[in-house]
Coordinates of C-alpha atoms and ligand atoms in Angstrom, one line a residue:
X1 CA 163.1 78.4 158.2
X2 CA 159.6 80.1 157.9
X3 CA 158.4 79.0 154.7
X4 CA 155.6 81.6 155.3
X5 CA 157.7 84.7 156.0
X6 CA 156.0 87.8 155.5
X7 CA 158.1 89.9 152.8
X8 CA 157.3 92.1 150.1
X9 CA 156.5 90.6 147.1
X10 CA 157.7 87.0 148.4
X11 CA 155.0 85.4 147.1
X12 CA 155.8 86.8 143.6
X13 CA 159.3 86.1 144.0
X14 CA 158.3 81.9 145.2
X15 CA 156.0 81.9 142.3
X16 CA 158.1 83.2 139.6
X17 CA 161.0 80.8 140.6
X18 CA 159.0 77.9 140.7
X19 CA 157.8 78.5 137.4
X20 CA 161.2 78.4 136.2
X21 CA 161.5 75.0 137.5
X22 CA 158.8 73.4 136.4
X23 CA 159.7 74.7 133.1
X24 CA 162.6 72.6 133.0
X25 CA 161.1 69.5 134.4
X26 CA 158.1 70.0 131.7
X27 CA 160.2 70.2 128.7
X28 CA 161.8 67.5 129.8
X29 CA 159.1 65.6 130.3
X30 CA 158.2 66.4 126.8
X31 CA 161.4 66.0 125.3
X32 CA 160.9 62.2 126.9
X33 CA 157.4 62.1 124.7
X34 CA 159.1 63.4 121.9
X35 CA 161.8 60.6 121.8
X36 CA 159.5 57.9 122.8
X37 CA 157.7 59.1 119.4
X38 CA 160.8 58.4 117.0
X39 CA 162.0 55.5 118.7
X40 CA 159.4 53.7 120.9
X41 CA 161.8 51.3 122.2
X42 CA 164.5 53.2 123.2
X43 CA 163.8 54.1 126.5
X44 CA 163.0 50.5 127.4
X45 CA 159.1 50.8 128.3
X46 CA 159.6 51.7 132.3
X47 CA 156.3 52.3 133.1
X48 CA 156.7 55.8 134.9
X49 CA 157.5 57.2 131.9
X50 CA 155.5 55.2 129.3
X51 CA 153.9 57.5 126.7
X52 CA 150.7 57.6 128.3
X53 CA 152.2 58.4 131.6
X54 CA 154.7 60.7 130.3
X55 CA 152.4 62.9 128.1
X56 CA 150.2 64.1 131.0
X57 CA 153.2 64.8 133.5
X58 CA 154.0 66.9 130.6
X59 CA 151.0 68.8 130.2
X60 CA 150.5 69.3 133.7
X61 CA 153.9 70.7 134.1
X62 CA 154.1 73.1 131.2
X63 CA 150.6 74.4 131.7
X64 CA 150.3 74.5 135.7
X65 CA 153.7 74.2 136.7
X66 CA 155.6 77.2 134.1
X67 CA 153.0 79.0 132.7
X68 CA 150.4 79.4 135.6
X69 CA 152.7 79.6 138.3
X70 CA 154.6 82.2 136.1
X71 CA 150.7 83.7 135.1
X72 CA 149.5 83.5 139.0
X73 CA 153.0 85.6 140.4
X74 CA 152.8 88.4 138.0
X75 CA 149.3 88.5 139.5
X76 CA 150.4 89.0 143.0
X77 CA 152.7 91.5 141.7
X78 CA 150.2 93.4 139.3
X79 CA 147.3 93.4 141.9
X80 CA 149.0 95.2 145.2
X81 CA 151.0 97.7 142.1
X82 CA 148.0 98.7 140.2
X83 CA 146.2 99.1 143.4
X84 CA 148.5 101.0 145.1
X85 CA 148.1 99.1 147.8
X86 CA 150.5 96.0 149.5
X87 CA 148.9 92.6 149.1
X88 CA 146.3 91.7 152.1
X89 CA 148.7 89.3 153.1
X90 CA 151.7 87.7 151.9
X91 CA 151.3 84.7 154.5
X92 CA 148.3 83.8 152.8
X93 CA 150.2 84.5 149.4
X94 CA 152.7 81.8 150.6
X95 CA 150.6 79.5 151.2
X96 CA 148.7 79.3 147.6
X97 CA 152.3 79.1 146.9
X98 CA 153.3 76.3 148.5
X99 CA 150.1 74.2 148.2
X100 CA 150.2 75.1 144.9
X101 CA 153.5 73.6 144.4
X102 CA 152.7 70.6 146.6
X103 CA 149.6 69.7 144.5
X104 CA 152.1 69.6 141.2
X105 CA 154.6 67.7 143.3
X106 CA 152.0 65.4 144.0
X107 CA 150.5 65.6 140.6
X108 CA 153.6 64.2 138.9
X109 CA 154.0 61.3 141.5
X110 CA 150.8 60.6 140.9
X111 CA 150.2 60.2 137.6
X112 CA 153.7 58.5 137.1
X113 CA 152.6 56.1 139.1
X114 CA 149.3 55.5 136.7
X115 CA 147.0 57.1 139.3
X116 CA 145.0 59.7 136.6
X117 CA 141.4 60.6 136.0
X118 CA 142.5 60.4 132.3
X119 CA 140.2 63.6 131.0
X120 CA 142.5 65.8 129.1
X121 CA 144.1 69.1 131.4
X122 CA 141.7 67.2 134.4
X123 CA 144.1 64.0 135.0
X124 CA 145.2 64.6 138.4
X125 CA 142.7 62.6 141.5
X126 CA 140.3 64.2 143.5
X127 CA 142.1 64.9 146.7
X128 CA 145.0 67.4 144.3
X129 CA 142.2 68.6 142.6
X130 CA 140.7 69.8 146.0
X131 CA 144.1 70.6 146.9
X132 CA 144.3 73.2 143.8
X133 CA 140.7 74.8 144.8
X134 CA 141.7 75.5 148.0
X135 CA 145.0 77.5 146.2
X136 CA 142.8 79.5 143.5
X137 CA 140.2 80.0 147.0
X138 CA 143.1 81.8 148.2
X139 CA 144.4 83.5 145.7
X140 CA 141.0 85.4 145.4
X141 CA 140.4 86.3 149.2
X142 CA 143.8 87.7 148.8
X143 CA 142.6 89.4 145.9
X144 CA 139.7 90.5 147.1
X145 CA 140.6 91.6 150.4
X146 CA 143.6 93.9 148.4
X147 CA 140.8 94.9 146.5
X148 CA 138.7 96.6 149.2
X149 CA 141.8 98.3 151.0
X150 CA 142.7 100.0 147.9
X151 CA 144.5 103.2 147.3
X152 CA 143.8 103.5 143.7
X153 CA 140.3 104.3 142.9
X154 CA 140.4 103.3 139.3
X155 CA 140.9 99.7 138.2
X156 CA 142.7 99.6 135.0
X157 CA 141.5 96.6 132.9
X158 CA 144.4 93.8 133.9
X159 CA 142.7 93.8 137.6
X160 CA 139.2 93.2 135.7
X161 CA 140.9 90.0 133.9
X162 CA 142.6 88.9 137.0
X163 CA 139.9 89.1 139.1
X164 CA 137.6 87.5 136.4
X165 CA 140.2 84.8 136.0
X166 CA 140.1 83.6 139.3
X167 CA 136.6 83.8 139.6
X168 CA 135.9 81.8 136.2
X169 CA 138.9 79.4 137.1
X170 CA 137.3 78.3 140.3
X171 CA 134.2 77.2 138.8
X172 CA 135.5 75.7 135.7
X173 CA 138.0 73.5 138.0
X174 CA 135.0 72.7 140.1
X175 CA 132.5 71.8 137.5
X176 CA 134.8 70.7 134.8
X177 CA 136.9 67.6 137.4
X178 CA 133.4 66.5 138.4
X179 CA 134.4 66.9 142.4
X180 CA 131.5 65.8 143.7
X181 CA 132.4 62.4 141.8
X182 CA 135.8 62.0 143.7
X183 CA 136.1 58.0 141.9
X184 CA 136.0 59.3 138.7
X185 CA 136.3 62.8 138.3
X186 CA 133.6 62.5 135.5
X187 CA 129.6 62.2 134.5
X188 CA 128.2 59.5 132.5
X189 CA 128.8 59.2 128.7
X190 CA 128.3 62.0 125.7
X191 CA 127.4 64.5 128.5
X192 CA 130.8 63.9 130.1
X193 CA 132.8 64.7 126.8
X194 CA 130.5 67.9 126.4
X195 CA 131.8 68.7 130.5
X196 CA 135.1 68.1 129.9
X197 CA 135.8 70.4 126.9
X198 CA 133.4 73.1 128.5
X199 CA 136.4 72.3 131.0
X200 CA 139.2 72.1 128.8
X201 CA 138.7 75.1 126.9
X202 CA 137.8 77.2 130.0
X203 CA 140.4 76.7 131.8
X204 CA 142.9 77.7 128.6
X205 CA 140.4 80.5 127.7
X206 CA 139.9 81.6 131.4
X207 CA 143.4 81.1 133.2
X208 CA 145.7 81.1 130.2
X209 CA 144.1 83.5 128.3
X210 CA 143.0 86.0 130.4
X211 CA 146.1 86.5 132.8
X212 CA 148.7 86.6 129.7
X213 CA 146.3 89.1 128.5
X214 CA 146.3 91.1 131.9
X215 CA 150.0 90.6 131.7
X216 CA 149.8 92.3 128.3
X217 CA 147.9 94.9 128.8
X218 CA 150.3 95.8 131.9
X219 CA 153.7 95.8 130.8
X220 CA 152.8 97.2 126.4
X221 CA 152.5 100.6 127.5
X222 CA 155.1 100.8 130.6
X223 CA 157.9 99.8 127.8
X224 CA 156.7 101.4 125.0
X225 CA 156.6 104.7 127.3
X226 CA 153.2 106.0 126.2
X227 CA 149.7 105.6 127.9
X228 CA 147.3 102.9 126.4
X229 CA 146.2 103.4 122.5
X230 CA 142.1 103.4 124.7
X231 CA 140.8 102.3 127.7
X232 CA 137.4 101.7 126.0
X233 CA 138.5 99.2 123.4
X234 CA 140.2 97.6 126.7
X235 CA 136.7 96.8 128.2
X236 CA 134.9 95.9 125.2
X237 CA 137.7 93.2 124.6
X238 CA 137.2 91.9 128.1
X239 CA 133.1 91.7 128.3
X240 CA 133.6 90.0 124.4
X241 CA 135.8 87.6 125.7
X242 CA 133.3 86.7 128.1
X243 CA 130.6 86.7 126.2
X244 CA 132.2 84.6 122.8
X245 CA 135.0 82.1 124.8
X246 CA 132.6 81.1 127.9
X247 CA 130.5 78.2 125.8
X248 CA 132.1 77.2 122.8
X249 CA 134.0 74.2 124.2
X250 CA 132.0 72.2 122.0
X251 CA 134.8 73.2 119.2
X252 CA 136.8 70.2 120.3
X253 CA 134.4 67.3 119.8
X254 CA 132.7 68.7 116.4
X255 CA 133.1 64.7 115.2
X256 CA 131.5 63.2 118.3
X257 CA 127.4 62.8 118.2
X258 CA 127.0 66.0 120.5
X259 CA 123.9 67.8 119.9
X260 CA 123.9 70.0 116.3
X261 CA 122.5 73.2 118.2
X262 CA 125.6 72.8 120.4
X263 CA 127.7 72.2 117.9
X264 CA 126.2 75.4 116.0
X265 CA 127.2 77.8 119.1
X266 CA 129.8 76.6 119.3
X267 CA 131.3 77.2 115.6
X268 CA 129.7 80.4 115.2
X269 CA 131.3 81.5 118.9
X270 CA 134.5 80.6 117.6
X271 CA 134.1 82.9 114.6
X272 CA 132.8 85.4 117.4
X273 CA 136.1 84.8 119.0
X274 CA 137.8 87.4 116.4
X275 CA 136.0 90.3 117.6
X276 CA 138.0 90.5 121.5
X277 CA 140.9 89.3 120.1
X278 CA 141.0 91.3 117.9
X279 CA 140.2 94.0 119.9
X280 CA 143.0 93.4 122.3
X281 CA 145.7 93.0 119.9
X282 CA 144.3 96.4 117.6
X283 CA 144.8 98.1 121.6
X284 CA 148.4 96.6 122.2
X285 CA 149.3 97.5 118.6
X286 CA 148.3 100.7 118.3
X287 CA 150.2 101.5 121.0
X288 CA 153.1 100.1 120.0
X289 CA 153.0 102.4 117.0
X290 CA 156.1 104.4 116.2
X291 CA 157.5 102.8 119.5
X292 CA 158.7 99.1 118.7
X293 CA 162.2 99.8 119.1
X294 CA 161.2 100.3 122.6
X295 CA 159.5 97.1 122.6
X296 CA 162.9 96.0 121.1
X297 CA 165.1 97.0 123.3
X298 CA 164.1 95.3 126.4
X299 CA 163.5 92.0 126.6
X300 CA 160.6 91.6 128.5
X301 CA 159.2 94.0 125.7
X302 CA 160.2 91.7 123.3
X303 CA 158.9 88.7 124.6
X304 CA 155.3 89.7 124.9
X305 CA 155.6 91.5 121.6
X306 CA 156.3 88.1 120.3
X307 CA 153.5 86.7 122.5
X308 CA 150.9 88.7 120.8
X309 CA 151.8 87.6 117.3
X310 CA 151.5 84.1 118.4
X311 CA 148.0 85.2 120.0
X312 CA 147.2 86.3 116.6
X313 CA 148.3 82.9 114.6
X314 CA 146.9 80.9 117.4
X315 CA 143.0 83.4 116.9
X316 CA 143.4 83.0 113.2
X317 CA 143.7 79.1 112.8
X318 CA 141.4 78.3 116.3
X319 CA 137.8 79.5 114.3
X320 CA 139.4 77.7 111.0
X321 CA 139.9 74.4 112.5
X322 CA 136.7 74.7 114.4
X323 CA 134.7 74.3 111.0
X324 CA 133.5 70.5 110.4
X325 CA 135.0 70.8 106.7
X326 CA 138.8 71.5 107.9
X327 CA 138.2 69.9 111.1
X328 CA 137.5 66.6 108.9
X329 CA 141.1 67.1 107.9
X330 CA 143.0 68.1 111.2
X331 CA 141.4 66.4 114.3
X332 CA 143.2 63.7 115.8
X333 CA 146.5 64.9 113.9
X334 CA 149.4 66.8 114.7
X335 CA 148.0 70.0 113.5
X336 CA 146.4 70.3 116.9
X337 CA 149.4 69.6 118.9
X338 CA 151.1 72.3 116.9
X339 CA 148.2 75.0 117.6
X340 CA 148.3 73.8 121.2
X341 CA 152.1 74.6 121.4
X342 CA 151.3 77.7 119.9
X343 CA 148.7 78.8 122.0
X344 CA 150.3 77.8 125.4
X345 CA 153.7 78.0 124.9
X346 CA 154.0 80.7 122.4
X347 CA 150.8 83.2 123.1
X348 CA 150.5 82.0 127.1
X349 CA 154.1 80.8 127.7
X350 CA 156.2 83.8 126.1
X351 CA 154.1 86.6 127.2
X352 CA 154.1 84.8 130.7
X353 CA 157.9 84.9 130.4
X354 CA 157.8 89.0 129.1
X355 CA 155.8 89.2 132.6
X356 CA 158.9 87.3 134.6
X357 CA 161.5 89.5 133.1
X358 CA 159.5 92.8 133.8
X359 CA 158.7 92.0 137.5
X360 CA 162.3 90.6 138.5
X361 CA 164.0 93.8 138.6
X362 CA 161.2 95.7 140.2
X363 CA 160.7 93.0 143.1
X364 CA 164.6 92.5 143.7
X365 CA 165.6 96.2 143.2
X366 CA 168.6 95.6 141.1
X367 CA 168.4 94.1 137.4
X368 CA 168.6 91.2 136.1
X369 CA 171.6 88.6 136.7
X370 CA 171.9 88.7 132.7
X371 CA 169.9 90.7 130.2
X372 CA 172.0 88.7 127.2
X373 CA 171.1 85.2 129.1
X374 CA 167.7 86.3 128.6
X375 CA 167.8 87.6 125.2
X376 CA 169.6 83.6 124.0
X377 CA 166.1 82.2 126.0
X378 CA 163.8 84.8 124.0
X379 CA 165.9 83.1 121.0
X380 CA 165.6 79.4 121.6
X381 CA 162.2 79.6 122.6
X382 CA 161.0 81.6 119.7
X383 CA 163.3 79.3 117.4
X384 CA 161.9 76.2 118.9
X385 CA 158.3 77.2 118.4
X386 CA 158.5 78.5 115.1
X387 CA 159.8 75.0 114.3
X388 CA 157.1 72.9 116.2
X389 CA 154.8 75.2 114.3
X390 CA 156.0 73.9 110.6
X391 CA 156.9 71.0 111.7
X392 CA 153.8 69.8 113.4
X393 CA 151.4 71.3 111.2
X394 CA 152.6 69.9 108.4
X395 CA 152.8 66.3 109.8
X396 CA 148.9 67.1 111.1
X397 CA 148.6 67.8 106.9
X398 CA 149.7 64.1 106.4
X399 CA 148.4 62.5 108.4
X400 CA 144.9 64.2 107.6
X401 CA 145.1 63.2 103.9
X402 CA 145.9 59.9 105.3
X403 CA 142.4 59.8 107.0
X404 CA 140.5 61.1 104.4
X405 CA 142.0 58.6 101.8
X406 CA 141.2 55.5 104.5
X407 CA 144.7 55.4 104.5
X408 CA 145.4 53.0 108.3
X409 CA 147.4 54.4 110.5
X410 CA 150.7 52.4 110.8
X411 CA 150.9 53.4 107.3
X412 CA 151.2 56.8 107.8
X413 CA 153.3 56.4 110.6
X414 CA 156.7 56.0 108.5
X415 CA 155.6 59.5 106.4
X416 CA 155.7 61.6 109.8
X417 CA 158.6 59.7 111.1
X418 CA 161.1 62.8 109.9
X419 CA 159.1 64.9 111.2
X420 CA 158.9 63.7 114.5
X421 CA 162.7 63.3 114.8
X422 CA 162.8 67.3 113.8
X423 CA 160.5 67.6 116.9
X424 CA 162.3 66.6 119.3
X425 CA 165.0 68.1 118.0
X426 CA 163.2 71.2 117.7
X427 CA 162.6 70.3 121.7
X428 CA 166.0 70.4 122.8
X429 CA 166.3 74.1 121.8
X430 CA 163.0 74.8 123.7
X431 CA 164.9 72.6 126.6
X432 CA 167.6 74.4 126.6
X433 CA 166.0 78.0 126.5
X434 CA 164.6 76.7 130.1
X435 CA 167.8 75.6 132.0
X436 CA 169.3 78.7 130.8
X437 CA 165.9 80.7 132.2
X438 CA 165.9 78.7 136.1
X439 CA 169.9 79.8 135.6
X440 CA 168.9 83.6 135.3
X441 CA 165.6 83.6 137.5
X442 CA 168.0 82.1 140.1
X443 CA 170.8 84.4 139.8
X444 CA 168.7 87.2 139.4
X445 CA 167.1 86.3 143.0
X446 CA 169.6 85.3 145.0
X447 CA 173.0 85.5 143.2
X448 CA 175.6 88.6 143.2
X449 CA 174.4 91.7 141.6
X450 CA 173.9 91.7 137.6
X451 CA 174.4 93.7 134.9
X452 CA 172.4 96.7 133.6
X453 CA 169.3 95.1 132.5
Ligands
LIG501 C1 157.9 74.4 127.6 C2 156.8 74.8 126.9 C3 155.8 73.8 126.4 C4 154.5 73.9 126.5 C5 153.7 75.1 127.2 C6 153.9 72.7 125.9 C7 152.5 72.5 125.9 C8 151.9 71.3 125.4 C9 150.5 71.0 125.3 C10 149.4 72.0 125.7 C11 150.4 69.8 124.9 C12 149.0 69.1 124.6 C13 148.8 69.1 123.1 C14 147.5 68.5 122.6 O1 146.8 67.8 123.4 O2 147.0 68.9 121.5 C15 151.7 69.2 124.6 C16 151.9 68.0 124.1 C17 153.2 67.5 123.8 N1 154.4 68.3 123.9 FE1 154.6 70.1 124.7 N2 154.9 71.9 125.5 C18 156.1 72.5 125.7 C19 157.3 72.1 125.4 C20 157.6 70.9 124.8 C21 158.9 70.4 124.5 C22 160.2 71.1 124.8 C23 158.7 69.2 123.9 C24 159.8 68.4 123.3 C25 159.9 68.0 122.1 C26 157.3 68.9 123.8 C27 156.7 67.8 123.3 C28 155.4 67.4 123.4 C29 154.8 66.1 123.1 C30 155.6 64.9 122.6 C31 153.5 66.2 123.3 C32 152.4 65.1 123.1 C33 151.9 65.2 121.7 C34 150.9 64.1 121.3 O3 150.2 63.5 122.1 O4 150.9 63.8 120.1 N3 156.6 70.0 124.4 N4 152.6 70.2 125.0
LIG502 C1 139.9 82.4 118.6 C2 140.5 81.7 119.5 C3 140.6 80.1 119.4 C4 139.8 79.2 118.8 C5 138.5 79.5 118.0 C6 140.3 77.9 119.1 C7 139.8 76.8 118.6 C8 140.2 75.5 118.9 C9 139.7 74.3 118.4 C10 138.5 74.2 117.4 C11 140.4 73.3 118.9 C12 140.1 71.8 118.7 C13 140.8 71.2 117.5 C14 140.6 69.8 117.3 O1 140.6 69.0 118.3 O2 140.4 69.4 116.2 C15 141.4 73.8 119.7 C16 142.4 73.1 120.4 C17 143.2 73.7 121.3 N1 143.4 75.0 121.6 FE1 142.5 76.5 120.6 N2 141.4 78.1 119.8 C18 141.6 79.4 120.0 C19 142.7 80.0 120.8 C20 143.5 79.3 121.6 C21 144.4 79.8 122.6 C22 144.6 81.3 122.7 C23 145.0 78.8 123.2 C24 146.0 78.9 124.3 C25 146.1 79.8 125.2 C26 144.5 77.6 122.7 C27 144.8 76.3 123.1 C28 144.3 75.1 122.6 C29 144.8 73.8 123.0 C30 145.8 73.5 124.2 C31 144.1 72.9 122.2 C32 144.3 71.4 122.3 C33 143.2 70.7 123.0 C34 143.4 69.2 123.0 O3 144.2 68.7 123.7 O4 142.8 68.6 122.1 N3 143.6 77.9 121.7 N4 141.3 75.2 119.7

């Protein structure tokens, strides 16, 4: 078998699939957390799958594994089609592919075996973390050399984010895991916490962000049949973004003793943060108008439709919760985890998944396996996060009074107990929606032919 065969739009295909993978395994992985939440015990403390242990596999699965690799093949696919051009190479584009996936392989042995580096979205050791620069190096020579053998002279603005994103992604991974530290991954005290949120919140604002946006921006007009609402807006969304979400990582350690100027940017950046996203969803809207049954009908349509409302929940509460006052109140609760879920799973995840179900077809040449499998996933997941949304925000609320009364934690622990039992409950749905998604991505690839999509 030539794992590096040169086809059209293989790499796509690989990266699409494995996305649909690690979207089962990361759910699960979180369904675990969940369940180790409401009954601690239960699962009889194996170390692999300890809380600690379990909570990172998770992360790193859902965020790398489903909605990057899902993120990075609509990418390959977007590049060469907007260009007009095939990709420079797809040997090089099975490669990232494969190291990619060999670096979350080994990322989930690892830190299931305790090996971690232990800085949130940064856990995984030094030699993976080279591992995954070598893959985003790739990705943008690919890129780039696509780039310069184009047919199409004008680049519409998902090439500007996509290019952007890999640039911006290769030096936040660098800086942010501290590579040229290959013990520890980190600096030295308050100047490391300031390092890894200029990390963390890059690499949500800058890989996340930016591709689910290029995604956006791609598929809005092709279903709604009409050109995009301005190509003006389009840019002054993307230089914003670069300008307000670059430096405002400070947002997630307003309660540490970080410098105030820092702090300062910081808030007032995340205030800033209205303005492109804003801009983008005014653009996607707009040309929507008149045309959502379109956006209705198909369900790739419907998923980043539903992606963009999250994006707007997720911008509205992000610049409230960066304020000391409310930030008093919600830090360290379960209000975060439930903007978390709703920025990664609902903005980045669903629109990721609008982007799967639009390039299927078009890469395979026949539809997909099932439009109506797809449609119960769309359901589940939406379902699911609606619920962790309530749910999670309003154990956050509780526990937050809880800390500003001096209330100790175990005694909280009992109020939020319900709640956490509706989570992983909740879960299960969200589970669910991703066995039924590897089913169809499977099928849809290499089963018999499907039904009209
Ligand atoms: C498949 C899409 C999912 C995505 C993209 C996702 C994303 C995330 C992210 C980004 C975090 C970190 C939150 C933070 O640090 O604030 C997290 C934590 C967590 N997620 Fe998920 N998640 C997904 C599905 C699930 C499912 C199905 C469950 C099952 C109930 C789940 C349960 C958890 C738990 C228990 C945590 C740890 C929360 C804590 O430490 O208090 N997630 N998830
Ligand atoms: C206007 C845009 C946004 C602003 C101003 C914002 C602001 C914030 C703030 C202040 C926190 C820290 C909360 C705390 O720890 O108390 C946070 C956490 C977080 N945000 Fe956002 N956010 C925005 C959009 C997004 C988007 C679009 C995503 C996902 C694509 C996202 C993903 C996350 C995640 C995963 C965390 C949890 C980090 C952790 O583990 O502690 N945010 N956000």
């Amino acid at each position: 078998m030539n794992i590096l065969k040169d086809e059209p739009y293989g790499t796509t295909k690989g990266f699409l699939l494995s996305s649909a993978a690690w979207m089962v395994a990361g759910s699960l992985a979180g369904f675990i957390g969940a369940v180790e939440m409401v009954a601690p015990e239960l699962l009889g403390n194996i170390p692999w799958i300890a809380f600690g242990r379990i909570r990172q596999i998770h992360t790193n699965l859902v965020m790398f594994g489903f909605v990057g690799s899902a993120l990075v093949g609509a990418a390959h696919y977007l590049v060469p089609t907007l260009l007009r051009t095939p990709l420079h190479s797809e040997r090089i584009g099975k490669a990232s592919l494969w190291s990619w996936n060999l670096a979350i392989t080994a990322g989930v042995v690892t830190l299931s075996l305790g090996y971690t580096q232990n800085r949130e979205y940064a856990e995984l050791i030094w030699p993976i973390d080279i591992g995954v620069l070598i893959v985003l190096a790739l990705v943008f020579y690919n890129f780039l050399q696509t780039l310069r053998r184009r047919k199409e002279n004008l680049l519409y603005v998902s090439i500007w984010y996509i290019v952007g994103s890999f640039v911006f992604t290769f030096f936040t991974y660098f800086f942010g895991n501290a590579v040229w530290n290959p013990e520890t991954g980190s600096i030295i005290g308050i100047p490391d916490a300031v390092l890894a949120w200029f990390y963390g919140h890059n690499i949500i604002a800058f890989f996340f962000t930016t591709l689910a946006v290029a995604v956006a921006y791609y598929i809005i007009p092709i279903v709604a049949r009409t050109p995009l609402y301005s190509h003006t807006l389009s840019l002054i969304g993307f230089w914003t973004i670069l300008i307000m979400y670059s430096h405002i990582g400070t947002h997630h350690i307003i309660q540490a003793p970080v410098q105030t100027w820092l702090k300062v940017i910081a808030v007032t950046g995340s205030i800033g943060m209205l303005i492109p996203v804003l801009t983008v969803l005014v653009n996607l809207w707009l040309t929507m108008r008149g045309r959502l049954g379109n956006i209705h009908a198909d369900v790739a349509g419907k998923f980043v439709f539903a992606g963009s409302v999250w994006y707007l929940l997720t911008c509205l509460q992000g610049p409230l919760q960066s304020l000391p006052s409310v930030q008093r109140l919600t830090h360290f609760t379960n209000w975060v985890v439930g903007h978390a879920h709703m920025g990664i799973l609902g903005f980045a995840g669903m629109t990721a998944l609008g982007g799967v179900y639009f390039i299927l077809p078009r890469v395979t040449g026949r539809s997909l396996y099932s439009a109506r499998l797809a449609d119960i996933q769309y359901w589940l997941i939406l379902i699911g996060m609606t619920g962790f949304f309530v749910v999670l925000t309003t154990a956050g609320l509780i526990q937050g009074n809880g800390w500003l009364n001096g209330e100790v934690v175990y005694r909280i622990l009992p109020e939020i107990h319900l709640y956490m039992v509706l989570r992983a409950s909740l879960g299960i749905l969200i589970a669910g929606g991703a066995i039924i998604g590897l089913y169809n991505i499977f099928m849809s690839l290499y089963g018999p032919k499907g039904e009209t999509s």
